[in-house]
Amino acid sequence: MKLGAFSISLTVKNLQASKEFYENLGFEATGGSMEQNYLIMKNESTLIGLFHGMFDKNILTFNPGWDVNAGKLEQYDDVRDIQKSLKANGVIFASEADETSNGPGSFVIVDPDGNPILVDQHV
């Protein structure tokens, strides 16, 4: 199963303070904006999303079809195929992708410890 680029999406109290903190660790903003209340920070192949006021918990995020530079992969497992495979294995979903659609789609599952996992396909 190819889940695509991985990032951690952090809910932050102060976007500017978090941006500065991660810049001190060598991260650079590569997406989002302060005005949109989120930034995507990158250090080599490590991605961290900083989100202010968008959700309550930190989220593990996978992006099928994307590499770590948000570039489209030539070959990838579609989010709907991943969802079908997980359903066949008995995984319970918090939200599901529309299996009759094509292109972008997403679903959310929750691990045994309550950590949300977002599989979010943009292509």
Tab-separated table of C-alpha atoms in Angstrom:
chain	number	residue	atom	x	y	z
A	1	MET	CA	0.000	0.000	0.000
A	2	LYS	CA	1.515	3.325	-1.129
A	3	LEU	CA	0.302	6.140	1.122
A	4	GLY	CA	2.356	8.958	-0.435
A	5	ALA	CA	4.056	11.827	1.345
A	6	PHE	CA	3.872	11.780	5.143
A	7	SER	CA	3.564	14.778	7.415
A	8	ILE	CA	2.422	15.546	10.900
A	9	SER	CA	-0.253	18.211	11.138
A	10	LEU	CA	0.135	20.112	14.394
A	11	THR	CA	-2.561	22.226	15.971
A	12	VAL	CA	-0.797	25.342	17.243
A	13	LYS	CA	-1.779	28.142	19.623
A	14	ASN	CA	0.374	30.815	17.994
A	15	LEU	CA	1.235	30.338	14.321
A	16	GLN	CA	3.996	32.979	14.276
A	17	ALA	CA	5.714	31.544	17.365
A	18	SER	CA	5.504	28.010	15.953
A	19	LYS	CA	6.844	29.184	12.567
A	20	GLU	CA	9.840	30.813	14.254
A	21	PHE	CA	10.472	27.757	16.436
A	22	TYR	CA	10.573	25.372	13.479
A	23	GLU	CA	12.653	27.822	11.415
A	24	ASN	CA	15.234	27.621	14.227
A	25	LEU	CA	15.278	23.854	13.609
A	26	GLY	CA	16.050	24.414	9.932
A	27	PHE	CA	12.512	24.224	8.515
A	28	GLU	CA	11.305	26.573	5.763
A	29	ALA	CA	7.726	27.518	4.949
A	30	THR	CA	6.838	25.934	1.590
A	31	GLY	CA	3.062	26.255	1.547
A	32	GLY	CA	0.045	27.833	3.151
A	33	SER	CA	0.098	31.358	4.556
A	34	MET	CA	-0.302	33.253	7.787
A	35	GLU	CA	-3.538	34.742	6.406
A	36	GLN	CA	-4.957	31.231	5.841
A	37	ASN	CA	-3.925	30.218	9.395
A	38	TYR	CA	-1.649	27.399	8.295
A	39	LEU	CA	1.884	26.814	7.059
A	40	ILE	CA	3.592	23.761	5.599
A	41	MET	CA	7.150	23.609	6.888
A	42	LYS	CA	9.867	21.483	5.284
A	43	ASN	CA	13.353	20.352	6.299
A	44	GLU	CA	14.807	18.031	3.648
A	45	SER	CA	12.183	15.262	3.364
A	46	THR	CA	10.462	16.055	6.681
A	47	LEU	CA	7.121	17.876	6.501
A	48	ILE	CA	5.233	19.520	9.344
A	49	GLY	CA	1.937	21.324	8.893
A	50	LEU	CA	1.216	24.083	11.413
A	51	PHE	CA	-2.520	24.774	11.759
A	52	HIS	CA	-4.114	27.450	13.931
A	53	GLY	CA	-7.778	27.038	14.849
A	54	MET	CA	-8.544	24.305	12.308
A	55	PHE	CA	-8.768	21.155	14.422
A	56	ASP	CA	-8.464	19.959	18.013
A	57	LYS	CA	-5.776	17.267	17.803
A	58	ASN	CA	-2.517	16.688	16.026
A	59	ILE	CA	-3.043	14.525	12.947
A	60	LEU	CA	-0.833	12.059	11.085
A	61	THR	CA	-1.294	12.891	7.395
A	62	PHE	CA	-0.576	10.910	4.233
A	63	ASN	CA	-0.984	12.304	0.713
A	64	PRO	CA	-1.391	9.581	-1.929
A	65	GLY	CA	-0.116	10.751	-5.299
A	66	TRP	CA	2.325	13.303	-3.874
A	67	ASP	CA	6.035	13.186	-3.179
A	68	VAL	CA	7.574	15.262	-0.349
A	69	ASN	CA	7.658	18.307	-2.645
A	70	ALA	CA	3.901	18.089	-3.383
A	71	GLY	CA	4.844	16.866	-6.849
A	72	LYS	CA	2.528	14.377	-8.514
A	73	LEU	CA	3.784	10.801	-8.546
A	74	GLU	CA	3.421	8.857	-11.772
A	75	GLN	CA	2.305	5.736	-9.917
A	76	TYR	CA	0.360	5.728	-6.671
A	77	ASP	CA	-2.460	3.946	-4.898
A	78	ASP	CA	-5.696	5.904	-5.191
A	79	VAL	CA	-7.289	6.954	-1.891
A	80	ARG	CA	-10.431	4.949	-2.735
A	81	ASP	CA	-8.398	1.774	-3.328
A	82	ILE	CA	-6.566	2.288	-0.026
A	83	GLN	CA	-9.929	2.760	1.699
A	84	LYS	CA	-11.354	-0.439	0.179
A	85	SER	CA	-8.285	-2.396	1.282
A	86	LEU	CA	-8.511	-1.071	4.835
A	87	LYS	CA	-12.250	-1.813	4.983
A	88	ALA	CA	-11.520	-5.385	3.884
A	89	ASN	CA	-9.149	-5.618	6.861
A	90	GLY	CA	-11.849	-4.421	9.269
A	91	VAL	CA	-10.571	-0.891	9.844
A	92	ILE	CA	-13.258	1.486	11.164
A	93	PHE	CA	-13.548	4.920	9.520
A	94	ALA	CA	-14.291	8.287	11.136
A	95	SER	CA	-14.996	9.676	7.653
A	96	GLU	CA	-14.840	8.138	4.202
A	97	ALA	CA	-13.933	9.102	0.647
A	98	ASP	CA	-16.730	8.906	-1.904
A	99	GLU	CA	-15.930	5.656	-3.683
A	100	THR	CA	-17.920	6.727	-6.767
A	101	SER	CA	-15.709	9.781	-7.327
A	102	ASN	CA	-12.347	10.295	-9.046
A	103	GLY	CA	-9.429	12.594	-8.279
A	104	PRO	CA	-9.115	14.336	-4.911
A	105	GLY	CA	-10.619	12.614	-1.900
A	106	SER	CA	-9.891	11.827	1.716
A	107	PHE	CA	-10.757	9.658	4.689
A	108	VAL	CA	-9.964	9.635	8.381
A	109	ILE	CA	-9.247	6.651	10.578
A	110	VAL	CA	-8.239	6.640	14.245
A	111	ASP	CA	-5.513	4.426	15.683
A	112	PRO	CA	-6.049	2.406	18.898
A	113	ASP	CA	-4.663	5.288	20.989
A	114	GLY	CA	-7.047	7.879	19.546
A	115	ASN	CA	-4.631	9.473	17.084
A	116	PRO	CA	-6.420	10.628	13.933
A	117	ILE	CA	-4.884	9.629	10.603
A	118	LEU	CA	-5.898	11.644	7.547
A	119	VAL	CA	-5.336	10.139	4.104
A	120	ASP	CA	-5.804	13.142	1.846
A	121	GLN	CA	-5.339	12.835	-1.929
A	122	HIS	CA	-5.041	16.120	-3.824
A	123	VAL	CA	-4.589	14.717	-7.359
